[in-house]
Amino acid sequence: MEMNLAMEKFEKIIEEKRMVDTAITSLHWDLETQAPKKGVELLSGVVGYLSSKSYELATGSALIEAVDTLNECKDELEPVRVRMLEEVEREIDKIKKIPAVEYSRYNELTARAQGIWAEAREKSDFKTFEGTLKEIVEFQRKFVGYRGWEGHPYNTLLDDYEPGMTVEKLDEFFGYLRGELVPFLKRIAVEGRELRGDFLERSYPIAQQRELSRELAEYIGFDFDRGIISESAHPFTLNYDRNDVRLTTRYEERCFSSSVFGTIHEGGHGLYEQGIGEEIASTVLGTGTSMGIHESQSRFYENMLGRSRAFWKPLYEGVRSRFDALEDVELEEFYRGINKSEASLIRVEADELTYSLHIMVRYEIEKMLIEGSIEVEDLPGIWNDKMEEYLGIRPETDSEGVLQDVHWSCGLFGYFPSYALGNAYAAQIYNTMVKEINIERSLEERNLAVIKEWLGENIHRWGKEKKPTEIIEDISGEELNARYFIEYLKEKYSRIYL
Ligand code: ZN
């Protein structure tokens, strides 16, 4: 096959696949935000059907022939096309060894599983979810077997979310974090001053929270002509393309932080997707480059900006006047309160200092689950033991423990480490940005545009055109280095507590 013809074929099939995948995304959005309980059956069947279509397109001989031809004349292709080719090959490799029937059944299962997980969590009963989770884990183990692995079976899954990441690197990464954070946490517990946190659990009317959430998303630069905010049990961001980016958040009357920081977090993901370069927007490169870099953007906004004094300085009086709960709370108390650190059970509500320990619990459990050294029925006990070991507290119910996260019901194994990597990337990015921009002053002057532009230029617009390692090296001149994260935490929390 001649090169131009192969390129034409390649683009046509990829475009067709994009249509099918967009339809699947749309069904997921519906399933997770609106579909009634009894409607789940039909919709998850459609997801299963469409994913078999997507599978056929990705593994069909037409695409594989086109890819082979293009690979032979790689030297003649523009660099951006070579990257597209690489991404498509990655995708094909991921699924081609998995039998079609199993692939479709798996996708149907995970579409259905979220409803079952939500019910189990609501009832706080692991048994309700156990059978389904067992099936998902069985599929995951089998898929890793089909796909093959190097070093450790879990590496194959890690690489899906963070290309190049391995158990070996993560063991070292988490070992370093643990060695630095655990003694520091102890020091704060012994020597640290008492902080007010009482006001965070007062009553915050949901209608006002909803209004504030929208305003905050807009304030950080989220474009509502190209996106919306909705509600779901577990906040997430989903994108069709740069012109249609959807965020969710959750409102709890007695938890101010949940919606406020949930919205800023998802808003950070949203800005990334809305900021993808127009030239690559409708190609396979038109989305975030890895989950770790994605999380760096959400955490940068949520924590490094959103939990800073400078962020709230120009906003606080306006917010305070709207909520009776904040009447007797000064800006400084508010700032310290939203950064209060203590061992807690729920990951999404954890502070920056203890957060990585929550991820460590999940990382170690997933590693053992995928290698087969523990089984699904062991999970509640192992979860609780690990929480006690790392955080010194033990969940009393499944909903506060093993059932709290949606990820496993979606089949997202290998995903959790991205959160901890995201924190480390974010600190490293901050460390470079602050040499070029006075971040605190920009925040105090309500100039968030300059920050969004910097991130847009260095990260967002590239989509997958640059790999995660290239992104961080081009920004900071070195590979991922967790030292910046530890330095950032120690400096911030020493000022707050000591
Ligand atoms: Zn996130």
Short mmCIF file of C-alpha atoms and ligand atoms in Angstrom, two decimals:
data_model
loop_
_atom_site.label_atom_id
_atom_site.label_comp_id
_atom_site.label_asym_id
_atom_site.label_seq_id
_atom_site.Cartn_x
_atom_site.Cartn_y
_atom_site.Cartn_z
CA MET A 1 0.00 0.00 0.00
CA GLU A 2 1.27 3.39 -0.92
CA MET A 3 1.85 5.94 1.86
CA ASN A 4 -0.84 8.48 0.98
CA LEU A 5 -3.45 5.81 0.58
CA ALA A 6 -2.42 4.25 3.88
CA MET A 7 -2.68 7.64 5.59
CA GLU A 8 -6.13 8.18 4.11
CA LYS A 9 -7.29 4.78 5.36
CA PHE A 10 -5.69 5.33 8.76
CA GLU A 11 -7.47 8.66 9.21
CA LYS A 12 -10.82 7.33 8.04
CA ILE A 13 -10.83 4.39 10.47
CA ILE A 14 -9.57 6.49 13.37
CA GLU A 15 -12.33 9.02 12.70
CA GLU A 16 -14.93 6.27 12.64
CA LYS A 17 -13.58 4.90 15.89
CA ARG A 18 -13.73 8.37 17.40
CA MET A 19 -17.44 8.56 16.58
CA VAL A 20 -18.12 5.24 18.30
CA ASP A 21 -15.99 6.16 21.32
CA THR A 22 -17.77 9.50 21.65
CA ALA A 23 -21.09 7.66 21.76
CA ILE A 24 -19.71 5.40 24.53
CA THR A 25 -18.51 8.45 26.47
CA SER A 26 -21.94 9.98 26.16
CA LEU A 27 -23.59 6.86 27.57
CA HIS A 28 -21.14 6.85 30.48
CA TRP A 29 -22.01 10.45 31.21
CA ASP A 30 -25.68 9.54 31.26
CA LEU A 31 -25.13 6.43 33.40
CA GLU A 32 -23.13 8.33 35.99
CA THR A 33 -25.21 11.47 36.27
CA GLN A 34 -28.84 10.84 35.36
CA ALA A 35 -29.93 7.38 34.30
CA PRO A 36 -32.55 5.84 36.62
CA LYS A 37 -31.60 2.62 38.42
CA LYS A 38 -33.71 0.43 36.19
CA GLY A 39 -32.44 2.08 33.02
CA VAL A 40 -28.89 0.90 33.68
CA GLU A 41 -29.45 -2.56 32.21
CA LEU A 42 -30.27 -1.32 28.69
CA LEU A 43 -27.61 1.37 28.58
CA SER A 44 -24.83 -0.90 29.79
CA GLY A 45 -25.85 -3.38 27.10
CA VAL A 46 -25.42 -0.61 24.52
CA VAL A 47 -22.00 0.24 25.99
CA GLY A 48 -21.02 -3.43 25.61
CA TYR A 49 -22.25 -3.46 22.00
CA LEU A 50 -20.51 -0.23 21.00
CA SER A 51 -17.24 -1.24 22.64
CA SER A 52 -17.24 -4.38 20.49
CA LYS A 53 -17.59 -2.06 17.44
CA SER A 54 -14.72 0.06 18.71
CA TYR A 55 -12.70 -3.10 19.29
CA GLU A 56 -13.37 -4.30 15.74
CA LEU A 57 -12.19 -1.01 14.29
CA ALA A 58 -9.05 -0.96 16.43
CA THR A 59 -8.03 -4.54 15.77
CA GLY A 60 -9.35 -4.95 12.22
CA SER A 61 -6.93 -5.85 9.43
CA ALA A 62 -7.65 -2.56 7.61
CA LEU A 63 -6.18 -0.43 10.39
CA ILE A 64 -3.32 -2.80 11.15
CA GLU A 65 -2.28 -2.89 7.46
CA ALA A 66 -2.38 0.90 7.26
CA VAL A 67 -0.31 1.20 10.44
CA ASP A 68 2.26 -1.30 9.12
CA THR A 69 2.63 0.62 5.86
CA LEU A 70 2.99 3.93 7.67
CA ASN A 71 5.56 2.46 10.02
CA GLU A 72 7.70 1.55 7.03
CA CYS A 73 7.83 5.14 5.85
CA LYS A 74 7.98 6.81 9.25
CA ASP A 75 10.91 9.00 8.16
CA GLU A 76 8.74 10.78 5.63
CA LEU A 77 6.00 11.61 8.12
CA GLU A 78 5.77 14.85 10.10
CA PRO A 79 6.65 14.37 13.80
CA VAL A 80 3.06 14.96 14.91
CA ARG A 81 1.88 12.15 12.62
CA VAL A 82 4.51 9.84 14.02
CA ARG A 83 3.15 10.55 17.51
CA MET A 84 -0.39 9.79 16.30
CA LEU A 85 0.82 6.53 14.89
CA GLU A 86 2.52 5.64 18.17
CA GLU A 87 -0.65 6.39 20.14
CA VAL A 88 -2.80 4.28 17.85
CA GLU A 89 -0.34 1.40 18.08
CA ARG A 90 -0.41 1.69 21.87
CA GLU A 91 -4.18 1.43 21.79
CA ILE A 92 -4.14 -1.54 19.42
CA ASP A 93 -1.54 -3.35 21.51
CA LYS A 94 -3.64 -2.81 24.59
CA ILE A 95 -6.60 -4.75 23.27
CA LYS A 96 -5.60 -6.91 20.32
CA LYS A 97 -4.60 -9.91 22.43
CA ILE A 98 -7.86 -9.84 24.37
CA PRO A 99 -10.60 -12.00 22.81
CA ALA A 100 -13.42 -9.83 21.38
CA VAL A 101 -16.17 -11.51 23.38
CA GLU A 102 -14.35 -10.99 26.66
CA TYR A 103 -13.63 -7.38 25.82
CA SER A 104 -17.28 -6.62 25.18
CA ARG A 105 -18.46 -8.55 28.27
CA TYR A 106 -15.96 -6.70 30.40
CA ASN A 107 -17.14 -3.31 29.18
CA GLU A 108 -20.74 -4.23 29.78
CA LEU A 109 -19.83 -5.43 33.26
CA THR A 110 -18.04 -2.25 34.27
CA ALA A 111 -20.84 -0.06 32.90
CA ARG A 112 -23.26 -1.98 35.14
CA ALA A 113 -20.92 -2.24 38.11
CA GLN A 114 -21.01 1.40 39.08
CA GLY A 115 -24.66 1.21 40.04
CA ILE A 116 -23.96 -1.88 42.15
CA TRP A 117 -21.00 -0.20 43.84
CA ALA A 118 -23.11 2.91 44.57
CA GLU A 119 -25.79 0.74 46.18
CA ALA A 120 -23.23 -1.19 48.24
CA ARG A 121 -21.62 2.05 49.39
CA GLU A 122 -24.99 3.48 50.32
CA LYS A 123 -25.81 0.38 52.39
CA SER A 124 -22.21 0.19 53.56
CA ASP A 125 -22.18 -3.49 52.68
CA PHE A 126 -19.16 -4.92 50.87
CA LYS A 127 -20.95 -8.23 50.22
CA THR A 128 -23.33 -6.45 47.81
CA PHE A 129 -20.39 -5.53 45.60
CA GLU A 130 -18.08 -8.47 46.27
CA GLY A 131 -19.26 -10.78 43.46
CA THR A 132 -19.13 -8.04 40.82
CA LEU A 133 -15.70 -6.88 41.94
CA LYS A 134 -14.47 -10.46 41.81
CA GLU A 135 -15.52 -10.70 38.17
CA ILE A 136 -13.78 -7.41 37.36
CA VAL A 137 -10.56 -8.51 39.06
CA GLU A 138 -10.69 -11.85 37.24
CA PHE A 139 -10.94 -10.00 33.93
CA GLN A 140 -8.08 -7.70 34.89
CA ARG A 141 -5.81 -10.62 35.78
CA LYS A 142 -6.69 -12.43 32.57
CA PHE A 143 -6.15 -9.30 30.46
CA VAL A 144 -2.72 -8.74 31.97
CA GLY A 145 -1.95 -12.38 31.18
CA TYR A 146 -3.01 -11.93 27.53
CA ARG A 147 -1.14 -8.67 27.18
CA GLY A 148 2.01 -9.87 28.91
CA TRP A 149 4.15 -7.99 31.39
CA GLU A 150 7.69 -7.18 32.33
CA GLY A 151 9.02 -7.18 35.87
CA HIS A 152 5.63 -7.27 37.61
CA PRO A 153 2.11 -7.94 36.26
CA TYR A 154 0.88 -4.64 37.72
CA ASN A 155 3.35 -2.75 35.46
CA THR A 156 1.13 -3.38 32.45
CA LEU A 157 -1.76 -1.57 34.14
CA LEU A 158 0.40 1.26 35.50
CA ASP A 159 1.69 1.94 32.01
CA ASP A 160 -1.87 2.48 30.73
CA TYR A 161 -2.26 5.58 32.89
CA GLU A 162 1.34 6.72 33.23
CA PRO A 163 3.45 5.53 30.33
CA GLY A 164 6.78 4.23 31.58
CA MET A 165 5.73 3.90 35.23
CA THR A 166 6.72 0.70 37.05
CA VAL A 167 6.38 -0.96 40.44
CA GLU A 168 10.10 -0.52 40.92
CA LYS A 169 9.92 3.27 40.47
CA LEU A 170 6.76 3.58 42.55
CA ASP A 171 8.13 1.54 45.44
CA GLU A 172 10.99 3.99 45.60
CA PHE A 173 8.72 7.02 45.19
CA PHE A 174 6.31 5.95 47.93
CA GLY A 175 9.14 4.79 50.17
CA TYR A 176 10.63 8.28 50.00
CA LEU A 177 7.30 9.98 50.69
CA ARG A 178 6.56 7.71 53.60
CA GLY A 179 10.01 8.20 55.11
CA GLU A 180 9.64 11.99 54.98
CA LEU A 181 5.97 12.43 55.75
CA VAL A 182 5.34 10.06 58.64
CA PRO A 183 7.90 11.67 61.03
CA PHE A 184 6.80 15.15 59.93
CA LEU A 185 3.16 14.31 60.68
CA LYS A 186 4.16 13.06 64.12
CA ARG A 187 6.06 16.26 64.79
CA ILE A 188 3.06 18.36 63.89
CA ALA A 189 0.80 16.24 66.07
CA VAL A 190 3.07 16.81 69.06
CA GLU A 191 4.35 20.38 68.57
CA GLY A 192 1.76 21.91 66.25
CA ARG A 193 -0.69 24.59 67.32
CA GLU A 194 -4.43 23.86 67.53
CA LEU A 195 -6.32 24.99 64.42
CA ARG A 196 -9.99 25.80 64.12
CA GLY A 197 -11.91 23.41 61.89
CA ASP A 198 -15.33 23.68 63.56
CA PHE A 199 -16.74 26.07 60.96
CA LEU A 200 -16.15 23.65 58.09
CA GLU A 201 -18.86 21.36 59.41
CA ARG A 202 -21.48 24.00 59.97
CA SER A 203 -24.51 24.35 57.72
CA TYR A 204 -23.86 25.69 54.21
CA PRO A 205 -27.11 25.82 52.21
CA ILE A 206 -26.74 23.76 49.04
CA ALA A 207 -28.26 26.37 46.72
CA GLN A 208 -25.55 28.83 47.75
CA GLN A 209 -22.84 26.21 47.44
CA ARG A 210 -24.04 25.50 43.92
CA GLU A 211 -23.83 29.18 43.03
CA LEU A 212 -20.34 29.47 44.52
CA SER A 213 -19.12 26.37 42.68
CA ARG A 214 -20.11 27.81 39.34
CA GLU A 215 -18.49 31.13 40.16
CA LEU A 216 -15.25 29.49 41.24
CA ALA A 217 -15.05 27.41 38.09
CA GLU A 218 -15.55 30.57 36.06
CA TYR A 219 -13.05 32.44 38.23
CA ILE A 220 -10.22 30.02 37.49
CA GLY A 221 -11.02 30.30 33.78
CA PHE A 222 -13.38 27.43 32.96
CA ASP A 223 -15.31 28.33 29.80
CA PHE A 224 -19.03 27.62 30.18
CA ASP A 225 -19.61 27.98 26.45
CA ARG A 226 -17.50 24.87 26.10
CA GLY A 227 -18.40 23.03 29.27
CA ILE A 228 -20.92 22.35 32.05
CA ILE A 229 -21.01 21.37 35.73
CA SER A 230 -23.32 18.63 36.95
CA GLU A 231 -23.59 16.44 40.07
CA SER A 232 -22.57 12.85 40.82
CA ALA A 233 -21.79 10.59 43.79
CA HIS A 234 -18.10 10.75 42.93
CA PRO A 235 -16.84 13.93 41.23
CA PHE A 236 -15.20 13.45 37.84
CA THR A 237 -14.39 15.21 34.57
CA LEU A 238 -15.21 13.82 31.19
CA ASN A 239 -14.40 15.27 27.81
CA TYR A 240 -15.75 14.74 24.33
CA ASP A 241 -13.29 17.23 22.88
CA ARG A 242 -11.98 20.71 23.77
CA ASN A 243 -15.39 22.21 23.06
CA ASP A 244 -17.40 19.94 25.32
CA VAL A 245 -15.87 19.32 28.73
CA ARG A 246 -18.11 18.17 31.60
CA LEU A 247 -17.38 18.39 35.30
CA THR A 248 -19.28 17.03 38.24
CA THR A 249 -19.12 17.90 41.90
CA ARG A 250 -21.07 16.88 45.00
CA TYR A 251 -22.81 19.01 47.57
CA GLU A 252 -23.09 18.18 51.23
CA GLU A 253 -24.73 20.69 53.51
CA ARG A 254 -22.28 20.13 56.34
CA CYS A 255 -19.14 19.83 54.29
CA PHE A 256 -18.12 23.11 52.75
CA SER A 257 -14.80 21.78 51.43
CA SER A 258 -16.34 18.94 49.48
CA SER A 259 -18.01 21.02 46.76
CA VAL A 260 -15.63 23.99 46.83
CA PHE A 261 -12.41 22.03 46.46
CA GLY A 262 -14.08 19.31 44.40
CA THR A 263 -15.10 21.96 41.88
CA ILE A 264 -11.69 23.64 41.78
CA HIS A 265 -10.08 20.21 41.39
CA GLU A 266 -12.32 19.11 38.53
CA GLY A 267 -12.02 22.63 37.10
CA GLY A 268 -8.25 22.06 36.85
CA HIS A 269 -8.89 18.90 34.81
CA GLY A 270 -11.40 20.86 32.73
CA LEU A 271 -8.96 23.66 31.93
CA TYR A 272 -6.49 21.07 30.67
CA GLU A 273 -9.00 19.59 28.24
CA GLN A 274 -10.37 22.96 27.13
CA GLY A 275 -6.80 24.10 26.53
CA ILE A 276 -5.84 21.37 24.04
CA GLY A 277 -4.40 22.89 20.84
CA GLU A 278 -6.95 23.32 18.07
CA GLU A 279 -4.72 21.65 15.47
CA ILE A 280 -4.71 18.34 17.35
CA ALA A 281 -8.14 18.62 19.01
CA SER A 282 -9.91 16.12 16.78
CA THR A 283 -7.05 13.63 16.58
CA VAL A 284 -5.93 10.82 18.89
CA LEU A 285 -3.54 13.31 20.47
CA GLY A 286 -6.34 15.66 21.48
CA THR A 287 -6.53 14.85 25.19
CA GLY A 288 -4.39 14.93 28.35
CA THR A 289 -1.08 13.10 28.00
CA SER A 290 -1.29 10.91 31.12
CA MET A 291 -3.34 10.63 34.27
CA GLY A 292 -0.39 11.80 36.36
CA ILE A 293 -0.09 15.02 34.37
CA HIS A 294 -3.88 15.37 34.45
CA GLU A 295 -3.86 15.10 38.22
CA SER A 296 -1.04 17.60 38.40
CA GLN A 297 -3.38 20.15 36.83
CA SER A 298 -6.32 19.43 39.12
CA ARG A 299 -4.11 19.41 42.20
CA PHE A 300 -2.26 22.51 41.16
CA TYR A 301 -5.57 24.37 41.14
CA GLU A 302 -7.13 22.65 44.12
CA ASN A 303 -4.17 22.73 46.50
CA MET A 304 -1.35 24.96 45.37
CA LEU A 305 -3.69 27.76 44.34
CA GLY A 306 -7.05 26.94 45.96
CA ARG A 307 -5.67 26.23 49.42
CA SER A 308 -3.37 29.25 49.48
CA ARG A 309 -3.96 32.46 51.41
CA ALA A 310 -3.37 34.57 48.29
CA PHE A 311 -6.21 32.81 46.42
CA TRP A 312 -8.79 33.67 49.09
CA LYS A 313 -7.55 37.13 49.95
CA PRO A 314 -9.54 38.95 47.24
CA LEU A 315 -12.50 36.52 47.50
CA TYR A 316 -13.00 35.81 51.16
CA GLU A 317 -15.10 38.77 52.31
CA GLY A 318 -17.55 38.14 49.44
CA VAL A 319 -17.86 34.47 50.33
CA ARG A 320 -18.11 35.17 54.07
CA SER A 321 -21.01 37.57 53.57
CA ARG A 322 -23.03 34.80 51.93
CA PHE A 323 -22.70 32.10 54.58
CA ASP A 324 -23.76 32.62 58.20
CA ALA A 325 -21.41 29.78 59.09
CA LEU A 326 -18.41 32.00 58.35
CA GLU A 327 -19.59 35.02 60.32
CA ASP A 328 -17.04 34.63 63.13
CA VAL A 329 -14.22 33.29 60.96
CA GLU A 330 -11.36 35.59 59.94
CA LEU A 331 -9.43 35.04 56.69
CA GLU A 332 -6.39 33.69 58.54
CA GLU A 333 -8.52 31.19 60.47
CA PHE A 334 -10.25 30.19 57.26
CA TYR A 335 -6.93 29.68 55.48
CA ARG A 336 -5.54 27.53 58.27
CA GLY A 337 -8.81 25.65 58.65
CA ILE A 338 -8.94 24.57 55.01
CA ASN A 339 -5.41 23.23 55.45
CA LYS A 340 -5.99 21.50 58.77
CA SER A 341 -4.14 18.21 58.75
CA GLU A 342 -5.32 15.10 60.54
CA ALA A 343 -5.55 11.42 59.86
CA SER A 344 -8.96 10.82 58.28
CA LEU A 345 -10.76 7.95 56.62
CA ILE A 346 -11.93 9.43 53.33
CA ARG A 347 -9.35 10.01 50.60
CA VAL A 348 -11.15 12.77 48.72
CA GLU A 349 -11.47 14.78 51.90
CA ALA A 350 -7.89 14.19 53.05
CA ASP A 351 -5.48 17.11 53.47
CA GLU A 352 -2.33 17.45 51.40
CA LEU A 353 -0.05 16.00 54.06
CA THR A 354 -1.91 12.76 54.66
CA TYR A 355 -3.22 12.32 51.11
CA SER A 356 -0.30 10.30 49.76
CA LEU A 357 -0.71 7.76 52.56
CA HIS A 358 -4.25 7.05 51.33
CA ILE A 359 -2.82 6.37 47.89
CA MET A 360 -0.16 4.08 49.30
CA VAL A 361 -2.87 1.90 50.86
CA ARG A 362 -4.56 1.51 47.47
CA TYR A 363 -1.32 1.03 45.57
CA GLU A 364 -0.19 -1.84 47.75
CA ILE A 365 -3.60 -3.50 47.70
CA GLU A 366 -3.88 -3.32 43.90
CA LYS A 367 -0.38 -4.69 43.47
CA MET A 368 -1.23 -7.73 45.62
CA LEU A 369 -4.64 -8.17 44.01
CA ILE A 370 -3.26 -8.22 40.47
CA GLU A 371 -0.37 -10.55 41.32
CA GLY A 372 -2.91 -12.83 43.01
CA SER A 373 -1.43 -12.85 46.51
CA ILE A 374 -4.75 -11.67 48.01
CA GLU A 375 -8.37 -12.21 46.97
CA VAL A 376 -11.36 -9.89 46.73
CA GLU A 377 -13.02 -11.31 49.86
CA ASP A 378 -9.93 -10.32 51.89
CA LEU A 379 -10.22 -6.67 50.92
CA PRO A 380 -12.18 -5.10 53.80
CA GLY A 381 -9.82 -6.56 56.42
CA ILE A 382 -6.63 -5.73 54.54
CA TRP A 383 -7.87 -2.23 53.83
CA ASN A 384 -8.57 -1.58 57.49
CA ASP A 385 -5.23 -3.02 58.60
CA LYS A 386 -3.32 -0.83 56.15
CA MET A 387 -5.22 2.28 57.23
CA GLU A 388 -4.28 1.53 60.78
CA GLU A 389 -0.66 0.93 59.86
CA TYR A 390 -0.21 4.12 57.79
CA LEU A 391 -2.67 6.57 59.28
CA GLY A 392 -3.24 5.16 62.73
CA ILE A 393 -7.03 4.98 62.36
CA ARG A 394 -9.37 2.14 61.52
CA PRO A 395 -12.60 2.43 59.52
CA GLU A 396 -15.65 1.05 61.29
CA THR A 397 -17.79 0.63 58.20
CA ASP A 398 -17.19 -0.48 54.60
CA SER A 399 -18.44 2.83 53.21
CA GLU A 400 -15.76 4.66 55.17
CA GLY A 401 -13.26 2.04 54.11
CA VAL A 402 -12.95 -0.21 51.11
CA LEU A 403 -16.14 0.99 49.39
CA GLN A 404 -15.39 4.70 49.32
CA ASP A 405 -13.91 4.98 45.82
CA VAL A 406 -15.67 4.44 42.51
CA HIS A 407 -12.51 3.38 40.61
CA TRP A 408 -12.56 -0.39 40.95
CA SER A 409 -16.15 -0.55 39.76
CA CYS A 410 -15.00 1.14 36.53
CA GLY A 411 -12.10 -1.28 36.19
CA LEU A 412 -9.58 1.46 36.91
CA PHE A 413 -6.73 -0.62 38.32
CA GLY A 414 -3.36 1.12 38.10
CA TYR A 415 -4.99 4.53 38.24
CA PHE A 416 -4.61 5.51 41.92
CA PRO A 417 -0.85 6.12 41.81
CA SER A 418 -1.57 8.93 39.29
CA TYR A 419 -2.96 10.99 42.16
CA ALA A 420 0.26 10.84 44.13
CA LEU A 421 2.35 11.38 41.01
CA GLY A 422 0.12 14.34 40.18
CA ASN A 423 0.99 16.00 43.50
CA ALA A 424 4.68 15.57 42.81
CA TYR A 425 4.41 16.84 39.23
CA ALA A 426 2.37 19.82 40.43
CA ALA A 427 5.03 20.87 42.96
CA GLN A 428 7.75 20.56 40.34
CA ILE A 429 5.69 22.63 37.88
CA TYR A 430 5.02 25.26 40.54
CA ASN A 431 8.71 25.45 41.29
CA THR A 432 9.45 26.43 37.68
CA MET A 433 6.44 28.67 37.16
CA VAL A 434 7.21 30.78 40.21
CA LYS A 435 10.56 31.74 38.68
CA GLU A 436 8.69 33.33 35.78
CA ILE A 437 5.48 34.55 37.37
CA ASN A 438 4.81 36.10 40.77
CA ILE A 439 2.05 33.59 41.53
CA GLU A 440 0.98 35.04 44.89
CA ARG A 441 0.67 38.54 43.53
CA SER A 442 -1.26 37.33 40.49
CA LEU A 443 -3.72 35.58 42.79
CA GLU A 444 -4.10 38.63 45.00
CA GLU A 445 -4.77 40.74 41.92
CA ARG A 446 -7.38 38.25 40.66
CA ASN A 447 -5.21 37.65 37.66
CA LEU A 448 -5.65 33.93 37.15
CA ALA A 449 -5.46 34.34 33.40
CA VAL A 450 -1.68 34.65 33.47
CA ILE A 451 -1.43 31.29 35.28
CA LYS A 452 -3.82 29.59 32.89
CA GLU A 453 -1.85 30.97 29.93
CA TRP A 454 1.42 29.62 31.31
CA LEU A 455 -0.04 26.17 31.84
CA GLY A 456 -1.73 26.36 28.44
CA GLU A 457 1.53 27.15 26.71
CA ASN A 458 3.66 24.60 28.57
CA ILE A 459 1.21 21.76 29.13
CA HIS A 460 -2.38 22.04 27.94
CA ARG A 461 -1.98 22.82 24.26
CA TRP A 462 0.31 19.84 23.69
CA GLY A 463 -2.23 17.17 24.55
CA LYS A 464 -0.55 13.84 23.86
CA GLU A 465 1.81 15.39 21.35
CA LYS A 466 4.38 15.36 24.14
CA LYS A 467 4.75 12.38 26.45
CA PRO A 468 4.55 12.99 30.22
CA THR A 469 8.31 12.64 30.58
CA GLU A 470 8.84 15.26 27.85
CA ILE A 471 6.35 17.65 29.45
CA ILE A 472 8.07 17.62 32.83
CA GLU A 473 11.59 17.70 31.39
CA ASP A 474 10.83 20.57 29.02
CA ILE A 475 9.34 22.55 31.90
CA SER A 476 11.81 21.84 34.66
CA GLY A 477 14.91 20.47 32.96
CA GLU A 478 14.75 17.22 34.91
CA GLU A 479 12.63 14.12 35.27
CA LEU A 480 9.99 13.72 37.97
CA ASN A 481 11.58 14.52 41.32
CA ALA A 482 9.50 14.09 44.48
CA ARG A 483 11.84 16.35 46.46
CA TYR A 484 9.91 19.46 45.32
CA PHE A 485 6.69 18.07 46.71
CA ILE A 486 8.23 17.26 50.07
CA GLU A 487 9.85 20.70 50.28
CA TYR A 488 6.58 22.39 49.37
CA LEU A 489 4.67 20.45 52.04
CA LYS A 490 7.20 21.00 54.78
CA GLU A 491 7.45 24.70 54.13
CA LYS A 492 3.70 25.25 53.90
CA TYR A 493 2.76 23.15 56.91
CA SER A 494 5.61 24.40 59.10
CA ARG A 495 4.24 27.92 58.63
CA ILE A 496 0.71 26.83 59.36
CA TYR A 497 1.46 24.65 62.37
CA LEU A 498 4.82 25.44 63.93
ZN ZN B 1 -8.68 14.32 39.63
#
